[in-house]
Coordinates of C-alpha atoms and ligand atoms in Angstrom, one line a residue:
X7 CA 160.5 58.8 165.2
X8 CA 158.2 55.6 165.8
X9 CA 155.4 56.1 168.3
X10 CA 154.8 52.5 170.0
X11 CA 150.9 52.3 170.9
X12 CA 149.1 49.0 172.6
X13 CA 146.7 47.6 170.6
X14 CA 143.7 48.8 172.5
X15 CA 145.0 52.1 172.8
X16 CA 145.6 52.5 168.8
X17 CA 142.3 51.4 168.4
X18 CA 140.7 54.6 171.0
X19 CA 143.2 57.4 168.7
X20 CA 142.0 59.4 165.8
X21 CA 143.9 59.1 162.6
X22 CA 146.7 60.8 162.1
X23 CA 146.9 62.0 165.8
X24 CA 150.2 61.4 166.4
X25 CA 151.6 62.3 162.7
X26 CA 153.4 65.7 163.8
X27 CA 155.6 63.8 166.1
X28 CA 157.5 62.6 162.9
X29 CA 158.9 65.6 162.1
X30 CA 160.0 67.6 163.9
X31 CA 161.5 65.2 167.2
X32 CA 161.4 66.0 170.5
X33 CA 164.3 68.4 171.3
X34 CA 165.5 71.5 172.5
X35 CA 163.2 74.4 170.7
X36 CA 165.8 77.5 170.0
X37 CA 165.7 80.3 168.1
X38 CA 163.2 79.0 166.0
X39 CA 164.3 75.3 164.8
X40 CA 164.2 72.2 166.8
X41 CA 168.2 71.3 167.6
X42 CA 169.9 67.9 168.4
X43 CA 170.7 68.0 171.9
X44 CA 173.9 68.2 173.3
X45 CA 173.2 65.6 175.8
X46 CA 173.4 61.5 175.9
X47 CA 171.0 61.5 178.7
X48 CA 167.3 59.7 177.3
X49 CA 163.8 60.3 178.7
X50 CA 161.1 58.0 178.2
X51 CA 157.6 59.3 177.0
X52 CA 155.0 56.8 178.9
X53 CA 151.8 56.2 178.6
X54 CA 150.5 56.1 182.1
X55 CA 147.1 54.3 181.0
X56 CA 149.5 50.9 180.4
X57 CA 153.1 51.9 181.4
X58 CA 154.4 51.3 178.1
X59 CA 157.2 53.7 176.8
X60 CA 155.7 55.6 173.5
X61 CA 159.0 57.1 172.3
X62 CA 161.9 58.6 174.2
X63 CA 163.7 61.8 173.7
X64 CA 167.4 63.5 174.8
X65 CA 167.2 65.7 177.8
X66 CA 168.2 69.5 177.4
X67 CA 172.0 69.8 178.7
X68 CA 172.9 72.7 180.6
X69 CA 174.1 74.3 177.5
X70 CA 171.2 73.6 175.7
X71 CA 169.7 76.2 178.3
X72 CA 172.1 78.7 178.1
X73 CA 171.4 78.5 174.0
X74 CA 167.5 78.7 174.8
X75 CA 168.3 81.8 177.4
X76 CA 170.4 83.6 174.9
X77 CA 168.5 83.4 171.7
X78 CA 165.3 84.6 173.9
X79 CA 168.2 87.6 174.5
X80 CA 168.8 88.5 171.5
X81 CA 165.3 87.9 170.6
X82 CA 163.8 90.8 173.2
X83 CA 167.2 93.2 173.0
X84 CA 166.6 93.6 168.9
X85 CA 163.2 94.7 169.5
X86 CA 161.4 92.1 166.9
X87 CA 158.6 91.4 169.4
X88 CA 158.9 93.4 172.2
X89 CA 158.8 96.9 170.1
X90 CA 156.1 95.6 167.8
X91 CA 152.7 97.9 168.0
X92 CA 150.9 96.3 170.8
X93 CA 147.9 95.8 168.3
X94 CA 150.1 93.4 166.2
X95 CA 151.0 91.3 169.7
X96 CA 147.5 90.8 170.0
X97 CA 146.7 90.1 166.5
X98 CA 149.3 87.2 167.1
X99 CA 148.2 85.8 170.2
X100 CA 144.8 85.8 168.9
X101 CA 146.1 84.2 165.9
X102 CA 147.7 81.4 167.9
X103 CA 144.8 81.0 170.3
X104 CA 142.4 80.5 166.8
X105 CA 145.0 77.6 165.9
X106 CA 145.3 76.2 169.3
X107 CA 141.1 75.8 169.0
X108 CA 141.5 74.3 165.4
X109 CA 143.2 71.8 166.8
X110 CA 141.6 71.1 170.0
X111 CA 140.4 67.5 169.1
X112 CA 143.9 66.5 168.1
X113 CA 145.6 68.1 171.2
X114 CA 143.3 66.9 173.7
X115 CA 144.2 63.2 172.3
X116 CA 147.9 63.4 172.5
X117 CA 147.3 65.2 176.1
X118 CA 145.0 62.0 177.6
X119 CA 147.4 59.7 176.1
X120 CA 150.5 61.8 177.7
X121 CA 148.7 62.4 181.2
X122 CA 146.7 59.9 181.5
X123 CA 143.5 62.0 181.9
X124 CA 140.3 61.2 180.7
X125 CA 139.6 62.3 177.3
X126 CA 136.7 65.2 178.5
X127 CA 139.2 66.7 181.1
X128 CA 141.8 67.3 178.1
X129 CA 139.2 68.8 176.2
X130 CA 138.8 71.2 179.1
X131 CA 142.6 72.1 179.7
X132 CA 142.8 72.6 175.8
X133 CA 139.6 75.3 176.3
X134 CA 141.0 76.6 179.1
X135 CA 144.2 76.8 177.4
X136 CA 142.8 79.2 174.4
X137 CA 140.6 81.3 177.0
X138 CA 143.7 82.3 178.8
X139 CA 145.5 83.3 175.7
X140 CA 142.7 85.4 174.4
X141 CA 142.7 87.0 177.9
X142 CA 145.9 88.4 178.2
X143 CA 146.2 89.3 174.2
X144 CA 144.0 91.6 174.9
X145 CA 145.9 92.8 177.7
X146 CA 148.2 93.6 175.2
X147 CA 147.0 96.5 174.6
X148 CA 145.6 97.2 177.9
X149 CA 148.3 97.9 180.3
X150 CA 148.6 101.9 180.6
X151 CA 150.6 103.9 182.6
X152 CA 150.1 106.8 184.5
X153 CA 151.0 110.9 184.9
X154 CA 152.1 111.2 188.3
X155 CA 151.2 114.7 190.5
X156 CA 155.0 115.3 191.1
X157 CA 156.5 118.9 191.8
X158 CA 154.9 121.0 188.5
X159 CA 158.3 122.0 186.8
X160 CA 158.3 118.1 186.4
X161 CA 156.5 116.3 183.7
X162 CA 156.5 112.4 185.8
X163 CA 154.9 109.3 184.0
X164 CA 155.5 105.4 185.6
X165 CA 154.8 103.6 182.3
X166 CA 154.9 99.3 181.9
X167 CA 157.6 97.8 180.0
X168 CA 158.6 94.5 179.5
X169 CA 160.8 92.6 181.6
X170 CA 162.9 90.9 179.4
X171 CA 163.2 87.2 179.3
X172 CA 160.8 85.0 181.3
X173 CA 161.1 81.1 182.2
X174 CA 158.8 78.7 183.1
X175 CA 158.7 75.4 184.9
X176 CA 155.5 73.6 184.3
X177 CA 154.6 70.2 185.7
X178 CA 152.7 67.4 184.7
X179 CA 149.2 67.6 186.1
X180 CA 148.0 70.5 183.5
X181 CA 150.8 71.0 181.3
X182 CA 148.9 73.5 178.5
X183 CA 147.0 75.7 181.0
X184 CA 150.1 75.9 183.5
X185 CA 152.3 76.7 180.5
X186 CA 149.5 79.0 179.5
X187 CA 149.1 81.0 182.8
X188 CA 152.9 82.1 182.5
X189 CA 153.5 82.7 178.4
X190 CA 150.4 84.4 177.6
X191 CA 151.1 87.3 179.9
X192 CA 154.6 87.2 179.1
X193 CA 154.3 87.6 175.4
X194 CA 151.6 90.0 175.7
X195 CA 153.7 92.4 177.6
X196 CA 156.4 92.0 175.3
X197 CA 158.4 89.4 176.7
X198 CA 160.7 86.8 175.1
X199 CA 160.3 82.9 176.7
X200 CA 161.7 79.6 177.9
X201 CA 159.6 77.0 179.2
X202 CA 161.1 73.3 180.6
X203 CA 157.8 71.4 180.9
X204 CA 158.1 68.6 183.1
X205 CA 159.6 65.4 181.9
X206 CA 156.4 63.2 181.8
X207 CA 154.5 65.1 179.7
X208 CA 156.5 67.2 177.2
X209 CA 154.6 66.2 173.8
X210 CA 151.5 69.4 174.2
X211 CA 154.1 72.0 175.0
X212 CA 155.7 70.9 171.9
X213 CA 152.7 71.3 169.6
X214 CA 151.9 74.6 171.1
X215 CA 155.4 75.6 170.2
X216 CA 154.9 74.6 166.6
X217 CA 151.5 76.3 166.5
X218 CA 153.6 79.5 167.6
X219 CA 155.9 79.8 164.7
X220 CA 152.8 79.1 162.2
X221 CA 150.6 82.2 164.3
X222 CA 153.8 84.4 163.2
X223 CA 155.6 84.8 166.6
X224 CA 159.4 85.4 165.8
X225 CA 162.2 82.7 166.4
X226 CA 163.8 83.3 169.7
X227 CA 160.5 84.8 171.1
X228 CA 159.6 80.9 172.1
X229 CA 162.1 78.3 173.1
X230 CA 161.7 75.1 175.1
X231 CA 164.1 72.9 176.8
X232 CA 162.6 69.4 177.3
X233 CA 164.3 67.8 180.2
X234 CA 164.2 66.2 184.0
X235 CA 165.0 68.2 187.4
X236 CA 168.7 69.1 186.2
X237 CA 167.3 71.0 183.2
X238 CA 165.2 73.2 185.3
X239 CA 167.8 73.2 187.9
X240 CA 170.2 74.8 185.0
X241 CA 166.8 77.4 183.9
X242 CA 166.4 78.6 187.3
X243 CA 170.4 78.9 187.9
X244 CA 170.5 81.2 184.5
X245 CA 172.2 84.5 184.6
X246 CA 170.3 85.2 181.9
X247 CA 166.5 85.3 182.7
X248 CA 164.6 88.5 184.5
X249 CA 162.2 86.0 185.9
X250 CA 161.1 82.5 186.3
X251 CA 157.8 81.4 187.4
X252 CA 157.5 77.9 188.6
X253 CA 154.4 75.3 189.2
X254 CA 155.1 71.9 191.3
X255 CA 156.0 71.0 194.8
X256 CA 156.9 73.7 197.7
X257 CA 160.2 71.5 197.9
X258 CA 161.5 71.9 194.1
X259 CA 160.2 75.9 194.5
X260 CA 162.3 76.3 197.4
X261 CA 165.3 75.2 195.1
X262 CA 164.4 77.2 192.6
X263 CA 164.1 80.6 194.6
X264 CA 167.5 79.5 196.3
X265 CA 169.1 79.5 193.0
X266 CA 167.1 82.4 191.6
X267 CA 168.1 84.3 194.7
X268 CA 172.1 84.0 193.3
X269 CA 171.3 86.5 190.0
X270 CA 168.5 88.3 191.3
X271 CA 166.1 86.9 189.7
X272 CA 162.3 87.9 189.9
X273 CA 160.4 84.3 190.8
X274 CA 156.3 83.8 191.3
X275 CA 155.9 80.2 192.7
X276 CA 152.7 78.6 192.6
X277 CA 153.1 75.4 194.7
X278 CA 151.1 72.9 196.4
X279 CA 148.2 72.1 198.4
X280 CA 146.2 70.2 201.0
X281 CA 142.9 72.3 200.7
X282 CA 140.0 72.0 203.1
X283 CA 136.2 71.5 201.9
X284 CA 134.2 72.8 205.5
X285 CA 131.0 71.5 205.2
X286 CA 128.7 72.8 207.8
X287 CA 125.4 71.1 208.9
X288 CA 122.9 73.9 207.5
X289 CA 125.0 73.1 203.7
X290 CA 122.9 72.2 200.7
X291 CA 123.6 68.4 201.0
X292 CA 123.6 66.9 197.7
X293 CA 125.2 70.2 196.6
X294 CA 128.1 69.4 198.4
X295 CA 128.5 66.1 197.9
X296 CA 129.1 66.7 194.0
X297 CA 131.3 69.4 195.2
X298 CA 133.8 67.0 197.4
X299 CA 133.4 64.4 194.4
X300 CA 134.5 67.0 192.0
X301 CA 137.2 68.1 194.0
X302 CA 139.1 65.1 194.9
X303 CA 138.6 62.8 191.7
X304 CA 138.8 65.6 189.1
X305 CA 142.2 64.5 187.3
X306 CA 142.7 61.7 190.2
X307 CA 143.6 64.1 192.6
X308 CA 146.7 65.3 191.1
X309 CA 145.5 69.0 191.3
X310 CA 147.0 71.4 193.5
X311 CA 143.8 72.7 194.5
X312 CA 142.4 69.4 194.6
X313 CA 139.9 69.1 198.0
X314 CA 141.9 66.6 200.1
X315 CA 140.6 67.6 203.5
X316 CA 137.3 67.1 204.0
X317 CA 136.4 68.7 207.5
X318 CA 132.6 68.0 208.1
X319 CA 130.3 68.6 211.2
X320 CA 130.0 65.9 213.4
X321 CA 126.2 65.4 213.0
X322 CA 126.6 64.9 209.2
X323 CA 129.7 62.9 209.1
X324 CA 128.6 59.0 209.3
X325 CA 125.8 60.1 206.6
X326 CA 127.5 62.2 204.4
X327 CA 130.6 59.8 204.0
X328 CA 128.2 57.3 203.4
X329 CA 126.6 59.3 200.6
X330 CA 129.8 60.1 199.5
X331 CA 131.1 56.1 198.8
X332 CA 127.8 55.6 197.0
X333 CA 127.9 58.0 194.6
X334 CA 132.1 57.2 193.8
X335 CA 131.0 53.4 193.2
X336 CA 130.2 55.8 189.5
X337 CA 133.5 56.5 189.0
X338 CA 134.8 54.2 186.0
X339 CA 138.4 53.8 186.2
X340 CA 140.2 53.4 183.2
X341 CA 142.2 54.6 180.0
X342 CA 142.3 58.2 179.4
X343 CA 141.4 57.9 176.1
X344 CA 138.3 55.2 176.7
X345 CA 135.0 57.4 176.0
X346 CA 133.9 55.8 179.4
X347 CA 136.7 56.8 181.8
X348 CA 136.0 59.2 184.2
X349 CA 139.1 58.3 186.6
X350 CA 142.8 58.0 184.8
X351 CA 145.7 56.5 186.0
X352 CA 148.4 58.4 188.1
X353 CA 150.9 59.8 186.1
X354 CA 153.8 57.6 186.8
X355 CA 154.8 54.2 188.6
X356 CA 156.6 56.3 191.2
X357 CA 153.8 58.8 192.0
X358 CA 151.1 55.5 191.9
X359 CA 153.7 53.9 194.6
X360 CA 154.0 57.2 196.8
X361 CA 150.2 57.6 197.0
X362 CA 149.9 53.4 197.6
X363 CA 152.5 53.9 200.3
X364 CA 150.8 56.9 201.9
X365 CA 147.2 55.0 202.1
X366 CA 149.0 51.8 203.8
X367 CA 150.6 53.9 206.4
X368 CA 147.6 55.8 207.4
X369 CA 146.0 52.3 207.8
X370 CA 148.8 51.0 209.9
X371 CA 148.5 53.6 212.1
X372 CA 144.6 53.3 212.5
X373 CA 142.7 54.9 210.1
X374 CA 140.0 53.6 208.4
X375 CA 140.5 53.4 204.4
X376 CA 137.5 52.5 202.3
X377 CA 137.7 52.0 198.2
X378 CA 135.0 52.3 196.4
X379 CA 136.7 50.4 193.0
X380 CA 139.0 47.8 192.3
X381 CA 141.9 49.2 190.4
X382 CA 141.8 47.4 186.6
X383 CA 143.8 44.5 186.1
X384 CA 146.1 45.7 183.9
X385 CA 150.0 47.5 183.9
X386 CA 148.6 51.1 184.2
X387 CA 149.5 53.3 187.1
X388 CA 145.7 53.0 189.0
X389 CA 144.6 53.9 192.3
X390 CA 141.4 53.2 193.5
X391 CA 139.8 56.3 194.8
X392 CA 139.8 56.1 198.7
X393 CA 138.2 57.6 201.6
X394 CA 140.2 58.1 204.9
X395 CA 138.1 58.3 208.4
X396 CA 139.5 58.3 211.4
X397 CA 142.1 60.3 210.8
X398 CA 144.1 61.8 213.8
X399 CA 144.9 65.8 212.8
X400 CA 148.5 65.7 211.8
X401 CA 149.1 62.7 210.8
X402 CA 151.0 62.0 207.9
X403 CA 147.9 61.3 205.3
X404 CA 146.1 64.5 207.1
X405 CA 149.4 66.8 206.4
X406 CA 151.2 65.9 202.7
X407 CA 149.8 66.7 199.8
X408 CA 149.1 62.8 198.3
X409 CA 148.7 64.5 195.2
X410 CA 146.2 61.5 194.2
X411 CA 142.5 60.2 194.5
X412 CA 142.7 60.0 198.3
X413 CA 140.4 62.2 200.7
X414 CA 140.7 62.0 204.6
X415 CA 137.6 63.0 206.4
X416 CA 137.6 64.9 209.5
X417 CA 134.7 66.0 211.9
X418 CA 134.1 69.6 213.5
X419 CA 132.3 70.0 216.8
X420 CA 131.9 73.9 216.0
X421 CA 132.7 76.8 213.4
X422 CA 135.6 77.7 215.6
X423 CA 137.0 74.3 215.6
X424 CA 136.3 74.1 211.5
X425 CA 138.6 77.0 211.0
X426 CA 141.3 76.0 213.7
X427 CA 141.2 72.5 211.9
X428 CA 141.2 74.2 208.2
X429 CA 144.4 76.6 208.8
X430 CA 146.0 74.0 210.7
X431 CA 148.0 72.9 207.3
X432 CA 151.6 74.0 206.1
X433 CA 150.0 75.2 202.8
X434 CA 147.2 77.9 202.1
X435 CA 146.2 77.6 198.6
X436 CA 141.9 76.8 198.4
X437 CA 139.5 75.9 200.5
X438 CA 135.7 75.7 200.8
X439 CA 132.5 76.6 202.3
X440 CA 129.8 74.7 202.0
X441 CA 126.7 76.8 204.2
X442 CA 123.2 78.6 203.5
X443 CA 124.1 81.0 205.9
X444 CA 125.0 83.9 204.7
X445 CA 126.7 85.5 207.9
X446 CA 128.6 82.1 208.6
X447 CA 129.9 82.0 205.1
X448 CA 131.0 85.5 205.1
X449 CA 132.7 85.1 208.8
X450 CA 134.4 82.0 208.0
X451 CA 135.8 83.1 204.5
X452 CA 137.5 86.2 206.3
X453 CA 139.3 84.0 208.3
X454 CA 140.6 81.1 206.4
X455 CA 144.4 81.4 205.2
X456 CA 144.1 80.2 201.8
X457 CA 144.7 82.3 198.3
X458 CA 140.7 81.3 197.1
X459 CA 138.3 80.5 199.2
X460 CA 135.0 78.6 197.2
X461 CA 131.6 79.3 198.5
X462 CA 129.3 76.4 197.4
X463 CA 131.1 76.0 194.6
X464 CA 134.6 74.2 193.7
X465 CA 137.5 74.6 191.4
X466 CA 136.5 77.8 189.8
X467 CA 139.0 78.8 187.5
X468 CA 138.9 81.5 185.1
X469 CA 141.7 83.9 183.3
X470 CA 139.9 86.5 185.0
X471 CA 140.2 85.4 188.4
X472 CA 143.9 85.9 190.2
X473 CA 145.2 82.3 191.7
X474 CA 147.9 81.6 194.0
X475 CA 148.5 80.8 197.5
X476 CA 149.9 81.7 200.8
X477 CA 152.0 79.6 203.2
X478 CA 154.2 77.0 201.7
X479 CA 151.5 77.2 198.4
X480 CA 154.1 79.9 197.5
X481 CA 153.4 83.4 196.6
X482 CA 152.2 85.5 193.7
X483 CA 148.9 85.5 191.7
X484 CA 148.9 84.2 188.3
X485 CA 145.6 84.9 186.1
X486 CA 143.6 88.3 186.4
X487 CA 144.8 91.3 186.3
X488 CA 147.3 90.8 188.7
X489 CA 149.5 89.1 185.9
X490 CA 150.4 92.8 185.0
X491 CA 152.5 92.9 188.3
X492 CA 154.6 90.1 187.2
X493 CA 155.3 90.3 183.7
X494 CA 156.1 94.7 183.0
X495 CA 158.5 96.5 185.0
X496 CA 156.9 99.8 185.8
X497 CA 159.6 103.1 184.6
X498 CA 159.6 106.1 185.8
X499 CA 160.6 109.3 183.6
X500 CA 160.8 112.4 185.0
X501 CA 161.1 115.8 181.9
X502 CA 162.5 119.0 183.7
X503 CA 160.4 121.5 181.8
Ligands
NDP601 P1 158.4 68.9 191.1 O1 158.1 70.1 191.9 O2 159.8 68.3 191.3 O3 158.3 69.2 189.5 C1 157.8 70.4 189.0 C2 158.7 70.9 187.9 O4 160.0 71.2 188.4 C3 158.9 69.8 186.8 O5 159.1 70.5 185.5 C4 160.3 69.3 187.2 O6 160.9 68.6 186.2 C5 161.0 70.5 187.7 N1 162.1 70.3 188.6 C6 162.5 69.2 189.3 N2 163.6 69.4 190.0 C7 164.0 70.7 189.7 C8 165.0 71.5 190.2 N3 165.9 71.1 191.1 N4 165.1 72.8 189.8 C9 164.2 73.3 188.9 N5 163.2 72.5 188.4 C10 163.0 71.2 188.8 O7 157.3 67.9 191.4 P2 157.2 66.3 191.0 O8 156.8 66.2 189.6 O9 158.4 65.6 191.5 O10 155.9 65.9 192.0 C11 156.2 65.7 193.4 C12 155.0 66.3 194.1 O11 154.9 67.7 193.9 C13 153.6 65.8 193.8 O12 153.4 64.6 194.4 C14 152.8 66.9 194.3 O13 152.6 66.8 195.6 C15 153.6 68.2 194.0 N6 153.2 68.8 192.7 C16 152.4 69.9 192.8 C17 152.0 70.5 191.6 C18 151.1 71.7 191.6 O14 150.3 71.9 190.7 N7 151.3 72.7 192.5 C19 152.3 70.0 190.3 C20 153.1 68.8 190.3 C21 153.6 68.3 191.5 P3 160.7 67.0 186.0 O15 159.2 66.8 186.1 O16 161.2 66.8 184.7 O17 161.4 66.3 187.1

């Protein structure tokens, strides 16, 4: 296969960075070999950062998933990695986190060039990546059982098995950690796996799937099915998964947990966001003001946690927006893999026009939009970042999730109208608190409907820290401990002595 790379963008790659891409193609993973698909319909890998097409690839056909499905099957019913000693799961995962860190520099370039993303962000994901891993192998050996006090001429223990075969459906914004978050607990616990990344950005679940087979994981105990919407359609449809945990918009989960609902099947869906930054007028100022930059630029927005709703007390609001549009004039807008970027392209023409469309709309109806930043002249999917005042609660730019480097600004005449404005969304995922007083931050935390609630601080993310949301952010924690829930079935055995 013959990657096609600008000039200028050639110029910002390593050597040799795109080598592996040779051999083996882009294709359905199953059962341990990379397999022609069995479907004429092509996929084209872009690079957001000039819109041209790198290389394409076949879509995953419905039986391409049912291949994927039954060779993770076989893989868990024959034992190879679910009845392996704990200690040599973990010894494996560890294994495969120490490659994934080997090859950090090379991954992070194919993911900025893939995403978009500037070049330090991918660094980050890849980190985060191998953190999570190394969490949860040492879960591996970690989840225990327990002897339950039942009537004494029983001997009762609930001990944690495996559940059997897990999907995932990972999207675009953070392919490797979102990927991450579901097969490292699932492989720990003894689980065999199928993962359908998104279509835009397939090329770093590939590599990690290679990096599996060389860290001694079994064929079958991995598979992936590249593909669009109808791929995962067919992965969440399967008769033959235990579970399936998805990662994108509340719209696609609801699809997915209406066809998971026909076979039973266990689902954890992390979806989106619209999450409100409170900044309250005894808040360590320039504090918070890296806090709102870092939560609305970071990755252009397209974070489901990003900080999209600023609500801000009236007495600040003229003087921290304008604080706020000084320090964004920073922001250098370019390439992912230009050293100096430090806001990438959106991910796709579509997504680019969606966000575009949004902004005009909030201006025709009256709010007032302010960018900081031309957009560079050239074919990449840019969007300047852009500040929204004015904004009337509800309206359409106040409500959806843009999903790109566009914050609206609200102001709050009190703490009770803060919170009333704050759980006023449809989703429930983050949210902050920017105050110095302790009693405020504590009162106003305990109310907010949102699955993490930052106190001046934002985008914390850690393996040991359970994420999810509430509301139409979905349900289910990934990360933490609370992974054990989703990925081991809990058995009870009860010995009549
Ligand atoms: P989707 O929710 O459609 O995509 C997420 C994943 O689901 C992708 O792998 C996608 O495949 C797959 N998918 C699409 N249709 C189906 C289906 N019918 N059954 C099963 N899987 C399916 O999000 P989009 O990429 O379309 O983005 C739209 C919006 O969703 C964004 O603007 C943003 O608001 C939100 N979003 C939220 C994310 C989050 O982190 N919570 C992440 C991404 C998006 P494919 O990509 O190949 O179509």
């Amino acid at each position: 296969m013959t990657v096609q790379l600008a000039p200028e963008v050639r110029g910002l790659l390593l050597p040799g960075t795109l080598d592996w891409l040779d051999e083996p193609p882009l294709s359905p993973y199953i059962g341990g070999t990379w397999r022609t698909p069995r479907s004429d319909t092509v996929i084209d890998v872009v690079d957001p950062g000039t819109g041209q097409t790198l290389t394409t690839y076949a879509a995953s056909s419905a039986e391409d998933v049912a291949d994927a499905v039954a060779a993770a099957r076989t893989a868990f019913d024959d034992g190879r990695w679910s009845e392996l000693d704990p200690e040599a799961r973990e010894e494996r995962l560890r294994h495969l986190a120490d490659l994934l860190e080997a090859d950090a520099g090379t991954i992070a370039q194919v993911e900025a060039l893939d995403t978009g993303k500037p070049l330090a962000e991918a660094r980050l994901d890849i980190a985060e990546a191998v953190a999570v891993l190394r969490y949860y192998a040492g879960w591996a050996t970690k989840a225990e059982g327990s002897v339950i006090p039942a009537p004494r001429c029983f001997l009762a223990t609930a001990t944690r098995e495996p559940i059997g075969v897990c999907a995932a459906i990972t999207p675009w914004n953070y392919p490797l950690p979102i990927l991450m978050y579901k097969l490292a607990p699932a492989l720990a616990f003894g689980n065999t796996f199928v993962a359908k990344p998104s279509e835009q950005t397939v090329l770093s679940t590939a590599y990690l799937t290679e990096l599996c087979a060389a860290a001694g994981i079994p064929d079958g105990v991995v598979n992936v099915v590249p593909g669009a919407g109808a791929t995962g359609a067919a992965l969440a449809a399967s008769p033959g998964i235990d579970k399936i945990a998805f990662t994108g918009s509340t719209r696609t989960g609801q699809a997915v947990m209406r066809a998971a609902a026909g076979t039973l099947t266990r689902v954890s869906l992390e979806l989106g966001g619209k999450s409100p930054q409170l900044v309250f007028a005894d808040a360590d100022i320039p504090a918070a003001v890296d806090g709102v930059m870092a939560g609305i630029w970071t990755n252009t927005g397209q974070v489901c946690v990003a900080g999209s709703r600023l609500l801000v007390d009236r007495r600040l609001h003229d003087e921290f927006v304008t604080e706020l549009l000084d320090r964004t004039r920073d922001l250098v807008i370019g390439h992912g893999l230009d050293p100096a970027t430090t806001l990438g392209p959106l991910i796709s023409r579509d997504q680019r026009d969606r966000v575009t469309a949004l902004v005009e709309r909030a201006a025709a109806d009256g709010a007032d939009v302010r960018t900081t930043a031309p957009a560079p002249g050239r074919d990449g999917y840019f969007v300047p970042p852009t500040v929204v005042t004015r904004v009337r609660p509800g309206q359409s730019i106040e409500r959806e999730e843009v999903f790109g480097p566009v914050l609206t600004v609200l102001p709050f005449d009190d703490e009770d109208d803060a919170v009333r404005l704050a759980n006023s969304s449809p989703y429930g995922l983050a949210s902050a608190v920017w105050s110095t007083d302790a009693s405020r931050v504590h009162r106003v935390s305990r109310r907010l409907r949102a699955g993490t609630v930052w106190v001046n601080t934002y985008g914390v993310f850690h393996p040991t820290l359970p994420f999810g949301g509430v509301k139409a952010s979905g349900f289910g924690r990934e990360l933490g401990s609370a992974a054990v829930e989703h990925y081991t079935e809990l058995k009870t055995t009860v010995i009549g002595l």
